[in-house]
Short mmCIF file of C-alpha atoms in Angstrom, two decimals:
data_model
loop_
_atom_site.label_atom_id
_atom_site.label_comp_id
_atom_site.label_asym_id
_atom_site.label_seq_id
_atom_site.Cartn_x
_atom_site.Cartn_y
_atom_site.Cartn_z
CA MET A 1 35.93 71.28 -7.51
CA SER A 2 32.96 70.43 -8.06
CA SER A 3 31.29 71.32 -11.63
CA LYS A 4 28.46 73.95 -10.00
CA LEU A 5 31.18 75.63 -8.42
CA GLN A 6 33.35 75.72 -11.36
CA LEU A 7 30.52 77.40 -12.71
CA THR A 8 29.33 79.86 -9.86
CA THR A 9 33.19 80.73 -10.19
CA LEU A 10 33.06 81.97 -13.87
CA ALA A 11 30.02 83.33 -13.60
CA VAL A 12 31.76 85.78 -10.60
CA LEU A 13 34.47 86.81 -13.39
CA VAL A 14 32.69 87.41 -15.86
CA SER A 15 30.35 89.55 -14.36
CA ALA A 16 33.01 91.30 -12.85
CA ALA A 17 34.62 91.91 -15.68
CA LEU A 18 31.25 93.78 -17.65
CA PRO A 19 31.18 97.37 -17.24
CA ALA A 20 29.10 98.97 -13.89
CA GLN A 21 26.94 100.32 -16.21
CA ALA A 22 25.72 98.69 -19.29
CA ALA A 23 23.81 100.44 -21.73
CA LEU A 24 24.51 102.79 -23.49
CA TYR A 25 21.89 105.54 -22.69
CA LYS A 26 19.87 106.68 -19.49
CA VAL A 27 16.04 107.85 -20.23
CA VAL A 28 15.49 110.92 -18.39
CA GLU A 29 11.51 112.06 -18.70
CA VAL A 30 11.35 115.54 -19.02
CA ALA A 31 8.31 117.66 -17.19
CA PRO A 32 6.27 119.56 -19.77
CA GLY A 33 4.53 122.01 -17.42
CA VAL A 34 1.98 122.32 -19.82
CA SER A 35 -1.03 120.67 -19.75
CA GLY A 36 -1.50 117.57 -22.42
CA ASN A 37 -2.72 113.90 -22.85
CA GLU A 38 0.39 113.21 -24.87
CA VAL A 39 4.17 114.87 -24.56
CA TYR A 40 6.09 114.90 -27.04
CA GLY A 41 9.95 115.87 -27.50
CA THR A 42 11.25 117.88 -30.40
CA ALA A 43 14.08 119.15 -30.11
CA ILE A 44 17.38 119.10 -27.75
CA GLU A 45 19.63 122.02 -27.01
CA PRO A 46 22.90 122.35 -28.96
CA SER A 47 26.31 121.54 -26.78
CA GLY A 48 28.29 123.33 -29.10
CA SER A 49 31.79 122.92 -28.46
CA ASP A 50 30.95 120.90 -25.35
CA ALA A 51 32.77 117.17 -24.53
CA SER A 52 30.97 114.21 -25.01
CA CYS A 53 28.80 112.66 -22.85
CA PHE A 54 30.38 109.26 -23.71
CA ASP A 55 33.60 110.49 -22.51
CA SER A 56 34.56 108.88 -18.65
CA GLY A 57 34.98 112.25 -17.54
CA ALA A 58 31.71 113.88 -18.74
CA SER A 59 29.59 115.61 -16.01
CA SER A 60 26.16 113.89 -15.82
CA ALA A 61 24.80 117.31 -14.19
CA THR A 62 25.42 118.76 -17.66
CA CYS A 63 24.65 116.33 -19.83
CA GLU A 64 20.91 116.01 -18.06
CA GLY A 65 20.97 119.47 -18.01
CA TYR A 66 20.51 119.83 -22.01
CA LYS A 67 17.18 121.49 -22.00
CA LEU A 68 14.82 119.73 -24.42
CA ALA A 69 12.14 121.43 -26.34
CA GLY A 70 8.66 120.04 -26.63
CA GLU A 71 4.48 119.58 -27.58
CA THR A 72 1.48 118.58 -26.30
CA ARG A 73 -1.20 116.57 -27.91
CA ASN A 74 -4.66 116.00 -26.98
CA ARG A 75 -5.50 114.79 -30.63
CA PRO A 76 -4.00 114.55 -33.70
CA ASP A 77 -3.00 117.10 -35.93
CA GLY A 78 -6.05 117.94 -38.59
CA PHE A 79 -3.00 118.27 -40.89
CA SER A 80 0.22 119.55 -39.89
CA TYR A 81 0.89 122.52 -37.74
CA ARG A 82 4.42 122.96 -39.40
CA GLU A 83 3.59 122.00 -43.24
CA GLU A 84 3.02 124.20 -45.48
CA VAL A 85 0.18 122.18 -47.42
CA PRO A 86 -1.77 119.33 -46.02
CA PHE A 87 -0.11 115.83 -45.88
CA ALA A 88 3.33 117.76 -46.95
CA MET A 89 1.81 117.04 -50.74
CA ASP A 90 -1.86 118.77 -51.13
CA ASN A 91 -0.70 121.71 -53.04
CA SER A 92 -3.78 121.29 -55.16
CA PHE A 93 -5.75 121.39 -51.48
CA ALA A 94 -8.38 118.85 -53.21
CA TYR A 95 -8.26 116.58 -50.34
CA ILE A 96 -8.35 119.06 -47.64
CA GLU A 97 -11.14 120.99 -49.52
CA ASP A 98 -13.13 117.96 -49.86
CA ASP A 99 -13.47 117.45 -45.83
CA TYR A 100 -13.93 114.13 -44.62
CA ASP A 101 -14.50 113.09 -47.89
CA GLY A 102 -10.52 114.41 -48.71
CA PHE A 103 -9.23 112.72 -45.51
CA GLU A 104 -10.36 109.13 -46.28
CA ASP A 105 -9.61 109.81 -50.16
CA TYR A 106 -5.64 110.46 -49.08
CA CYS A 107 -5.72 107.59 -46.80
CA PHE A 108 -6.75 105.18 -49.56
CA TYR A 109 -4.80 106.59 -52.14
CA GLN A 110 -1.75 107.58 -50.67
CA LEU A 111 -1.61 105.03 -47.56
CA GLY A 112 -3.59 102.52 -48.40
CA TYR A 113 -4.29 101.15 -45.08
CA ALA A 114 -7.76 99.03 -44.34
CA THR A 115 -8.07 101.30 -41.54
CA CYS A 116 -8.59 104.33 -43.40
CA GLU A 117 -11.93 105.24 -41.97
CA TYR A 118 -10.66 105.20 -38.53
CA TRP A 119 -7.37 107.22 -39.84
CA ALA A 120 -9.70 109.91 -41.42
CA SER A 121 -12.06 110.09 -38.91
CA ASP A 122 -10.03 110.81 -36.32
CA ARG A 123 -8.23 113.55 -38.35
CA TRP A 124 -10.99 115.16 -39.95
CA SER A 125 -12.34 115.43 -36.40
CA SER A 126 -9.24 117.97 -35.25
CA TRP A 127 -9.58 119.56 -38.49
CA TYR A 128 -13.52 120.62 -37.89
CA ASN A 129 -12.76 121.73 -34.36
CA GLU A 130 -9.72 124.32 -36.50
CA THR A 131 -11.50 125.35 -39.08
CA TYR A 132 -15.05 125.46 -38.01
CA SER A 133 -15.29 125.22 -34.25
CA SER A 134 -14.00 126.56 -30.88
CA ASN A 135 -10.54 126.42 -32.05
CA THR A 136 -9.53 125.04 -28.89
CA PRO A 137 -5.29 125.04 -28.35
CA ASN A 138 -3.82 121.44 -29.08
CA SER A 139 -0.21 121.40 -29.36
CA LEU A 140 0.62 123.43 -26.20
CA ALA A 141 4.82 124.13 -26.42
CA PHE A 142 7.12 124.04 -23.77
CA ILE A 143 11.20 124.10 -22.78
CA GLU A 144 12.30 122.35 -19.76
CA GLY A 145 8.93 122.71 -18.10
CA SER A 146 8.51 126.34 -19.11
CA ALA A 147 5.34 126.87 -21.27
CA GLU A 148 6.60 128.83 -24.92
CA LYS A 149 3.37 130.63 -26.06
CA PRO A 150 3.89 134.27 -27.91
CA SER A 151 1.02 136.21 -27.77
CA GLY A 152 -2.05 135.79 -29.31
CA ALA A 153 -0.77 131.98 -29.79
CA ILE A 154 -3.41 128.96 -30.63
CA ASN A 155 -1.63 125.90 -31.51
CA THR A 156 2.50 126.52 -31.28
CA VAL A 157 4.94 124.14 -32.15
CA ILE A 158 9.23 124.60 -31.85
CA ASN A 159 10.60 122.98 -34.51
CA SER A 160 14.77 123.29 -33.25
CA LEU A 161 16.71 125.59 -30.40
CA ASP A 162 19.04 127.98 -31.82
CA PRO A 163 22.60 127.58 -29.94
CA SER A 164 21.44 129.86 -27.41
CA GLY A 165 18.37 127.89 -26.15
CA GLN A 166 15.98 130.03 -27.86
CA PRO A 167 13.13 128.49 -29.62
CA VAL A 168 12.63 128.34 -33.32
CA GLY A 169 8.74 127.76 -34.38
CA ASN A 170 5.79 128.71 -35.75
CA PHE A 171 1.99 129.65 -34.23
CA SER A 172 -1.52 130.20 -35.20
CA THR A 173 -3.35 132.75 -34.44
CA SER A 174 -6.98 133.83 -34.89
CA SER A 175 -5.90 135.38 -38.45
CA LYS A 176 -3.48 133.20 -39.70
CA ARG A 177 -2.57 129.74 -39.36
CA ASN A 178 0.93 129.76 -39.38
CA GLU A 179 3.37 132.74 -37.89
CA ALA A 180 7.24 131.77 -37.32
CA PHE A 181 8.87 133.17 -34.12
CA SER A 182 12.44 133.06 -33.60
CA ALA A 183 15.02 135.67 -31.56
CA VAL A 184 16.07 137.05 -34.73
CA THR A 185 12.75 139.24 -36.27
CA ASN A 186 12.17 140.81 -39.48
CA SER A 187 9.65 143.20 -40.67
CA THR A 188 9.14 142.30 -43.85
CA LEU A 189 9.05 138.85 -42.18
CA THR A 190 6.28 140.08 -40.05
CA SER A 191 3.83 141.48 -42.80
CA LYS A 192 4.20 138.14 -44.48
CA ALA A 193 0.41 136.59 -44.90
CA GLN A 194 1.38 133.36 -43.00
CA SER A 195 5.33 132.44 -42.38
CA ARG A 196 7.31 129.39 -40.54
CA ALA A 197 10.44 129.28 -38.51
CA TRP A 198 12.63 126.03 -39.04
CA ALA A 199 16.39 126.43 -37.90
CA SER A 200 17.93 129.65 -36.59
CA ASP A 201 21.84 130.33 -35.98
CA GLY A 202 21.34 133.06 -33.80
CA THR A 203 21.91 135.64 -36.29
CA TYR A 204 20.03 134.22 -39.48
CA THR A 205 16.53 132.16 -39.30
CA VAL A 206 15.10 130.05 -42.16
CA GLY A 207 11.69 129.14 -43.14
CA SER A 208 9.29 129.93 -45.54
CA THR A 209 6.39 132.55 -46.17
CA SER A 210 3.08 132.14 -48.16
CA SER A 211 0.92 134.55 -49.58
CA LYS A 212 -2.53 134.08 -48.07
CA SER A 213 -3.39 133.52 -44.32
CA GLY A 214 -4.74 130.24 -44.25
CA ILE A 215 -7.43 131.62 -41.89
CA GLY A 216 -11.51 131.95 -43.12
CA GLY A 217 -11.77 132.53 -47.04
CA GLU A 218 -8.13 132.57 -47.46
CA ARG A 219 -7.77 129.21 -45.82
CA TYR A 220 -7.34 127.36 -49.49
CA TYR A 221 -5.61 127.89 -52.80
CA TYR A 222 -2.08 129.92 -51.14
CA SER A 223 1.66 129.55 -52.77
CA SER A 224 4.74 129.83 -50.14
CA ALA A 225 8.38 130.08 -50.83
CA PRO A 226 11.70 129.56 -49.05
CA ALA A 227 13.32 132.28 -46.93
CA ILE A 228 16.04 133.41 -44.89
CA TRP A 229 16.64 136.38 -43.04
CA SER A 230 18.38 138.40 -40.08
CA ALA A 231 17.33 141.16 -38.21
CA SER A 232 18.27 143.52 -41.59
CA GLY A 233 17.80 141.46 -44.42
CA PHE A 234 15.07 139.07 -45.90
CA VAL A 235 15.46 137.00 -49.02
CA SER A 236 12.46 134.92 -50.60
CA ILE A 237 14.38 132.01 -53.15
CA PRO A 238 13.48 131.75 -56.40
CA ARG A 239 11.02 129.01 -57.12
CA ALA A 240 13.15 126.28 -59.58
CA GLY A 241 10.30 125.95 -62.06
CA GLY A 242 6.91 126.35 -62.71
CA TYR A 243 4.57 128.84 -62.02
CA ASP A 244 3.29 130.60 -58.54
CA VAL A 245 0.11 129.06 -59.76
CA ASP A 246 -0.76 126.26 -62.91
CA GLY A 247 -3.70 125.70 -62.92
CA ASP A 248 -5.12 123.77 -59.67
CA TYR A 249 -1.95 123.17 -58.17
CA TYR A 250 0.13 126.39 -56.08
CA ALA A 251 3.82 126.59 -55.96
CA GLN A 252 5.28 126.28 -52.88
CA GLY A 253 9.06 125.61 -51.01
CA SER A 254 10.70 125.85 -48.04
CA MET A 255 14.18 126.05 -46.60
CA ARG A 256 14.46 123.27 -43.35
CA ASP A 257 17.93 123.59 -42.29
CA PHE A 258 21.28 126.10 -43.32
CA TYR A 259 24.98 126.21 -43.33
CA ILE A 260 27.32 129.21 -43.58
CA ASP A 261 30.29 127.73 -45.04
CA SER A 262 32.38 130.74 -44.53
CA ALA A 263 36.13 129.69 -45.79
CA GLY A 264 33.93 128.45 -49.28
CA GLY A 265 32.12 131.53 -49.25
CA LYS A 266 28.56 130.32 -49.43
CA THR A 267 25.83 129.56 -47.91
CA TYR A 268 23.82 125.81 -48.10
CA GLY A 269 19.87 125.12 -47.11
CA VAL A 270 18.00 122.34 -47.63
CA GLY A 271 14.29 121.65 -47.97
CA TYR A 272 12.09 121.53 -50.70
CA ASN A 273 11.58 123.78 -53.80
CA ASN A 274 8.61 123.89 -57.06
CA TYR A 275 9.85 121.99 -60.12
CA SER A 276 7.69 121.98 -63.17
CA ASP A 277 4.44 120.36 -63.11
CA GLN A 278 4.36 121.84 -59.27
CA HIS A 279 6.50 118.64 -57.77
CA MET A 280 7.66 119.26 -54.45
CA ASN A 281 11.22 118.65 -54.61
CA ALA A 282 13.72 118.10 -52.05
CA THR A 283 16.64 121.00 -52.69
CA ILE A 284 19.76 122.22 -52.15
CA PHE A 285 19.81 126.04 -51.88
CA ILE A 286 23.40 127.29 -52.46
CA GLY A 287 24.15 130.67 -51.60
CA ASN A 288 27.17 132.28 -53.44
CA SER A 289 28.02 134.62 -50.06
CA ALA A 290 28.46 133.87 -46.61
CA THR A 291 26.25 136.73 -45.66
CA PRO A 292 22.63 134.87 -46.75
CA THR A 293 20.79 138.01 -47.41
CA SER A 294 23.36 139.41 -49.50
CA ALA A 295 23.83 136.33 -51.63
CA THR A 296 22.23 134.95 -55.17
CA TRP A 297 20.67 132.06 -54.60
CA SER A 298 20.40 128.87 -56.94
CA SER A 299 18.27 125.66 -56.28
CA ALA A 300 19.38 122.22 -56.74
CA LEU A 301 17.60 118.91 -57.04
CA ILE A 302 18.31 116.20 -55.50
CA TYR A 303 17.89 113.29 -58.08
CA ASN A 304 16.96 109.74 -56.92
CA ALA A 305 14.25 111.49 -54.60
CA GLN A 306 12.29 113.51 -56.52
CA VAL A 307 8.53 113.08 -57.75
CA ASP A 308 8.97 112.25 -61.06
CA ILE A 309 11.19 109.64 -62.03
CA SER A 310 11.39 108.13 -65.66
CA GLY A 311 8.16 109.76 -66.48
CA ASP A 312 5.72 108.01 -63.52
CA ASN A 313 5.29 109.95 -60.07
CA ILE A 314 7.07 107.20 -58.05
CA ASN A 315 7.72 109.97 -55.19
CA SER A 316 4.38 112.32 -53.69
CA ASN A 317 6.63 114.68 -52.18
CA SER A 318 10.30 115.01 -50.97
CA VAL A 319 11.97 117.25 -48.46
CA ALA A 320 15.64 117.71 -47.32
CA THR A 321 15.51 118.38 -43.66
CA ASN A 322 19.14 118.53 -41.92
CA ILE A 323 22.44 119.81 -42.95
CA ASN A 324 25.42 119.39 -40.49
CA LYS A 325 28.88 121.42 -41.02
CA ASN A 326 30.67 118.75 -43.14
CA LEU A 327 27.98 119.19 -46.14
CA VAL A 328 26.16 116.13 -44.64
CA VAL A 329 22.46 116.49 -45.84
CA VAL A 330 19.43 114.17 -44.75
CA GLY A 331 15.88 113.97 -45.91
CA GLN A 332 13.29 112.00 -46.97
CA ALA A 333 10.82 111.40 -49.71
CA LYS A 334 7.17 109.88 -49.67
CA ARG A 335 6.51 106.86 -52.08
CA SER A 336 3.49 107.97 -53.88
CA GLY A 337 0.33 105.70 -53.54
CA GLY A 338 0.44 104.16 -56.80
CA PHE A 339 3.40 102.92 -56.87
CA PRO A 340 4.25 101.13 -53.56
CA GLN A 341 7.59 99.70 -51.90
CA ASN A 342 7.35 96.27 -50.54
CA GLY A 343 3.63 96.68 -49.45
CA ALA A 344 4.00 100.05 -48.59
CA ALA A 345 3.62 103.64 -49.70
CA SER A 346 6.81 104.82 -47.22
CA ASN A 347 8.33 107.99 -46.28
CA ARG A 348 11.89 106.55 -46.78
CA LEU A 349 15.09 108.19 -45.33
CA PHE A 350 18.26 109.34 -47.52
CA ILE A 351 21.16 111.22 -47.29
CA VAL A 352 23.70 113.54 -49.66
CA PRO A 353 27.02 112.62 -48.47
CA ASP A 354 28.45 116.30 -50.24
CA ALA A 355 25.97 119.02 -50.46
CA SER A 356 28.57 121.26 -52.84
CA VAL A 357 29.05 118.47 -55.92
CA SER A 358 27.86 119.44 -59.03
CA SER A 359 25.16 116.46 -59.42
CA ILE A 360 23.37 115.51 -56.08
CA ASN A 361 22.09 112.17 -56.07
CA ALA A 362 20.10 110.66 -52.93
CA SER A 363 21.06 107.20 -51.35
CA PHE A 364 18.38 105.29 -49.37
CA PHE A 365 18.91 103.96 -46.10
CA TYR A 366 19.26 100.51 -46.71
CA GLY A 367 20.83 97.10 -44.28
CA GLY A 368 20.55 96.30 -40.82
CA ILE A 369 17.35 98.04 -39.28
CA PHE A 370 16.57 99.58 -42.97
CA PHE A 371 15.21 96.77 -44.68
CA ASP A 372 13.76 97.53 -48.54
CA GLY A 373 11.03 99.50 -48.11
CA ALA A 374 11.36 100.87 -44.92
CA GLY A 375 9.36 103.98 -43.77
CA GLY A 376 9.98 106.90 -41.09
CA GLU A 377 10.35 110.10 -40.59
CA MET A 378 13.57 111.61 -39.92
CA GLY A 379 15.09 113.82 -36.96
CA GLY A 380 18.58 115.29 -37.04
CA ILE A 381 21.95 114.82 -37.66
CA ASN A 382 24.99 116.21 -35.34
CA ASN A 383 28.46 117.21 -36.48
CA PHE A 384 29.60 113.37 -35.97
CA ASN A 385 27.51 112.73 -38.76
CA GLU A 386 25.21 110.75 -36.60
CA ILE A 387 21.82 110.54 -37.91
CA VAL A 388 18.45 109.73 -35.01
CA GLY A 389 14.65 108.94 -36.42
CA ARG A 390 12.59 106.65 -36.52
CA ILE A 391 12.06 104.05 -38.47
CA ASP A 392 9.40 100.80 -39.21
CA SER A 393 10.29 98.03 -37.04
CA GLU A 394 7.72 95.41 -38.74
CA ASN A 395 8.00 94.44 -42.41
CA HIS A 396 4.31 93.00 -42.90
CA ARG A 397 2.15 95.06 -46.15
CA GLU A 398 0.47 97.76 -45.07
CA TYR A 399 -1.09 98.34 -48.36
CA ASP A 400 -4.79 96.98 -47.83
CA GLY A 401 -3.33 95.77 -44.06
CA LYS A 402 -2.37 97.91 -41.45
CA GLN A 403 0.47 100.72 -40.18
CA ARG A 404 3.67 98.95 -39.45
CA ARG A 405 4.90 99.80 -35.64
CA GLN A 406 7.55 102.05 -35.69
CA ARG A 407 10.88 103.01 -33.14
CA ALA A 408 13.68 105.48 -32.76
CA PHE A 409 17.00 104.97 -34.27
CA ILE A 410 20.48 105.53 -34.27
CA TYR A 411 22.84 105.77 -37.47
CA PRO A 412 26.69 106.30 -36.89
CA TYR A 413 27.70 107.14 -40.81
CA GLY A 414 30.62 107.76 -39.91
CA MET A 415 33.16 110.10 -42.14
CA THR A 416 32.46 111.63 -45.20
CA PRO A 417 33.97 113.64 -48.38
CA LYS A 418 33.88 116.84 -46.55
CA THR A 419 34.61 116.13 -43.17
CA ASP A 420 38.21 117.61 -41.41
CA SER A 421 40.40 114.74 -41.09
CA SER A 422 40.96 115.83 -38.18
CA GLU A 423 38.37 114.32 -36.91
CA GLU A 424 38.46 111.59 -38.01
CA ALA A 425 39.90 110.31 -34.87
CA ALA A 426 37.22 111.83 -33.08
CA ILE A 427 34.21 111.03 -34.98
CA THR A 428 35.76 106.83 -35.70
CA ALA A 429 35.88 106.50 -31.45
CA ARG A 430 32.29 107.52 -31.73
CA ARG A 431 31.22 105.59 -34.48
CA SER A 432 32.97 102.74 -32.87
CA ILE A 433 30.94 102.91 -29.24
CA PHE A 434 27.60 101.54 -31.94
CA LYS A 435 29.90 98.72 -33.00
CA ASN A 436 29.80 100.55 -36.71
CA LYS A 437 26.21 100.20 -37.08
CA ALA A 438 22.47 101.60 -36.68
CA TRP A 439 20.35 100.70 -34.07
CA LEU A 440 16.92 100.67 -32.69
CA LEU A 441 17.46 102.93 -29.90
CA ASP A 442 15.50 100.84 -27.38
CA ASP A 443 18.65 97.93 -27.49
CA LEU A 444 20.59 100.46 -26.50
CA THR A 445 18.96 101.37 -23.09
CA ASN A 446 18.45 97.82 -21.41
CA GLY A 447 20.88 96.57 -19.25
CA GLY A 448 23.25 97.62 -16.19
CA SER A 449 22.23 100.20 -13.49
CA GLU A 450 19.45 102.47 -14.95
CA SER A 451 17.92 98.96 -16.76
CA SER A 452 15.17 99.04 -14.31
CA ASN A 453 14.53 102.70 -14.92
CA ASN A 454 14.71 102.27 -18.30
CA ASN A 455 12.42 99.47 -18.64
CA GLN A 456 9.52 101.85 -17.69
CA TYR A 457 10.40 103.04 -21.33
CA ARG A 458 9.90 102.16 -25.31
CA ILE A 459 11.38 104.72 -27.60
CA TYR A 460 8.87 105.70 -30.06
CA ASP A 461 10.54 108.37 -32.23
CA ALA A 462 14.15 110.21 -31.77
CA SER A 463 13.71 114.35 -33.08
CA ASP A 464 17.13 115.72 -32.42
CA ILE A 465 20.50 115.04 -31.69
CA ASN A 466 23.26 117.73 -30.22
CA ASP A 467 27.36 117.01 -30.03
CA ALA A 468 27.65 115.86 -26.83
CA GLY A 469 25.36 113.07 -27.86
CA VAL A 470 22.35 114.20 -26.47
CA ILE A 471 18.95 112.68 -28.29
CA SER A 472 15.33 114.94 -27.77
CA ALA A 473 12.94 111.64 -27.90
CA THR A 474 8.84 110.36 -27.44
CA ALA A 475 8.63 107.25 -25.59
CA VAL A 476 5.72 105.74 -24.18
CA LYS A 477 5.91 104.59 -20.54
CA CYS A 478 4.55 101.71 -18.05
CA SER A 479 5.40 102.88 -14.29
CA GLY A 480 6.93 100.77 -12.77
CA GLY A 481 8.38 98.89 -16.02
CA TYR A 482 7.40 96.59 -18.56
CA ASP A 483 6.68 92.56 -17.92
CA SER A 484 10.12 92.20 -19.32
CA THR A 485 13.14 93.74 -21.23
CA SER A 486 11.76 93.01 -24.46
CA HIS A 487 10.91 94.58 -27.27
CA ASN A 488 7.33 93.81 -27.24
CA ALA A 489 6.70 93.12 -23.71
CA TYR A 490 3.39 94.68 -21.66
CA CYS A 491 2.82 96.35 -19.00
CA GLY A 492 1.07 95.19 -16.25
CA ASP A 493 0.39 91.73 -18.30
CA GLY A 494 -1.50 93.63 -20.94
CA ASN A 495 -3.81 95.17 -17.64
CA GLY A 496 -1.56 98.40 -17.07
CA THR A 497 -1.94 102.11 -18.47
CA GLU A 498 0.83 103.99 -20.47
CA LYS A 499 1.20 106.74 -21.71
CA VAL A 500 3.03 109.00 -24.21
CA VAL A 501 5.95 111.05 -22.49
CA ALA A 502 8.84 113.43 -24.05
CA VAL A 503 12.07 111.98 -23.26
CA LYS A 504 15.93 112.87 -23.08
CA LEU A 505 18.30 110.43 -23.90
CA VAL A 506 21.69 110.82 -22.04
CA PRO A 507 24.76 108.98 -23.08
CA ILE A 508 26.03 106.86 -19.85
CA ALA A 509 29.43 108.31 -19.27
CA GLY A 510 32.46 105.61 -19.98
CA SER A 511 30.19 103.56 -21.75
CA ASP A 512 31.42 102.00 -24.67
CA ALA A 513 29.84 98.78 -27.60
CA SER A 514 30.88 96.12 -24.45
CA ALA A 515 27.88 98.30 -22.65
CA ILE A 516 25.41 97.17 -25.52
CA GLN A 517 22.60 94.34 -24.37
CA PRO A 518 20.65 94.31 -27.59
CA ARG A 519 16.16 93.84 -26.29
CA ASN A 520 15.10 89.80 -27.44
CA TYR A 521 11.58 89.29 -28.38
CA ASP A 522 9.07 87.68 -26.22
CA SER A 523 7.89 84.31 -28.27
CA THR A 524 4.07 83.88 -26.27
CA ALA A 525 1.67 86.45 -26.65
CA THR A 526 -0.41 87.79 -23.83
CA GLU A 527 -4.30 88.82 -24.38
CA ARG A 528 -4.49 92.14 -23.63
CA LYS A 529 -7.57 93.32 -21.38
CA GLY A 530 -7.67 96.40 -19.60
CA ALA A 531 -7.10 99.78 -20.88
CA GLY A 532 -4.62 102.39 -21.92
CA LEU A 533 -2.34 102.93 -25.48
CA GLY A 534 -0.94 99.14 -25.39
CA PHE A 535 3.07 98.50 -26.18
CA GLY A 536 1.41 95.92 -28.90
CA ALA A 537 -0.65 98.42 -30.41
CA LEU A 538 2.49 100.94 -30.82
CA THR A 539 1.42 101.94 -34.25
CA MET A 540 -1.63 103.76 -33.22
CA LEU A 541 1.20 106.70 -32.13
CA GLY A 542 1.50 107.35 -36.31
CA LEU A 543 -1.82 108.72 -35.55
CA PHE A 544 0.01 111.77 -34.08
CA GLY A 545 3.12 111.45 -36.46
CA PHE A 546 4.36 114.87 -37.22
CA MET A 547 6.96 116.68 -39.56
CA ARG A 548 9.25 118.47 -37.54
CA LYS A 549 13.10 119.52 -37.99
CA ARG A 550 16.18 120.01 -36.17
CA ILE A 551 19.27 121.61 -35.59
CA LYS A 552 22.68 121.36 -37.15
#
């Protein structure tokens, strides 16, 4: 037998041994049903007790049927439509009060980019429009093709979907910068000057309320407090320290997610609270009852993620974004511009494996795709302890340099102290699908029968994940496919037009670790000559970055 025939026969045998459908996920683009230059995925419908979409018998109709919530943007937010205060840290409102100069100062002192004039100009233009000009809507929210616009809304955001698939978020009007909306309404809430809703189980909703409207003459100098409410009850969580107003600083707080531990007779919330020196620190809120609106609440600081560490303001702010039924908490802490790490004042991601312990400490993601000082944005965590978000995929120096490119990731964390032992086998099996480690999601959409479709997309952000394993995400799309399957492939030899789209990542039934075919990197650069976003310039998406949150 010739060597050529031997190699050909071997190739056929190897090919036959490979799964019929390689890649772990199918990328499903979602039509927004509203207008906008760019479309972002922000939340996915909860799957409840449904089976995993990785199971060999999983229904593609069911798995692709989980609804995605999202928003459009025609320009970056002036400052986030979600956050209680500008840049999630400006509780003196000093940066925002100084108009363009304030935006540039924030970039210079807290981000350190060499491109701060461009960064500030883009955002200042939006802020000017929202503050002094036409108030033209910029953020239009939707759920799978149907617009979600509360009466009188200008800009609307959806932070999560409740178990019934109803939106949870906030919107601006001509008289309020933010007003909460969810299926759970309360008369006390609607009387507040501002309110925001972040997560709901259909009976209770959590968020924050503020003392002034944030509009007109009350645009600056308001304080906010964490809150939880039902149709018949409302609780404002006490501040952990400091004062409502302390000199030029105004106290702030927010609850972003919660879990009711019926067996333990407690309710756990996560977010941030106000502490001494008006610092905004990641916090676990503990209610001493499984009826949250009847509970007495206390605040537990998450150490190692706080602003003041050993007398220095190492971080500018921190927040716990999500908690699941295993009492696993995830969040992020923004490194102060005065204390950059590995060349960046990054937004670092952390985990707390057990919210019920007496002394709570954050551990920052490290190892594998999470290099020292990597920044990103937390997306969410499901009850299999699978974490999604986005993370720096480049490690060049940002301080006095350019923004790092970021990509979406999934991190199958595995068993934790409060995970029920009866679920150990299921969690272990799910984790093994990912070879027990974190991945850039682009590596999990490559290969097999979905390769051609998936090669049209590079996944920038993962905002939420349900227990069935379906992920809400944002991608850059090159219609027809990128020039190769590599991470840094060009669109049309650099002349193609790319766009930002909302997508769902749907597990391919029966896929396992053998289906993973990591993308490589093209070694030869191609000169870009045409218009379009340009995947090589994906860091531009950071200009449109916005904080959100997700579901349990």
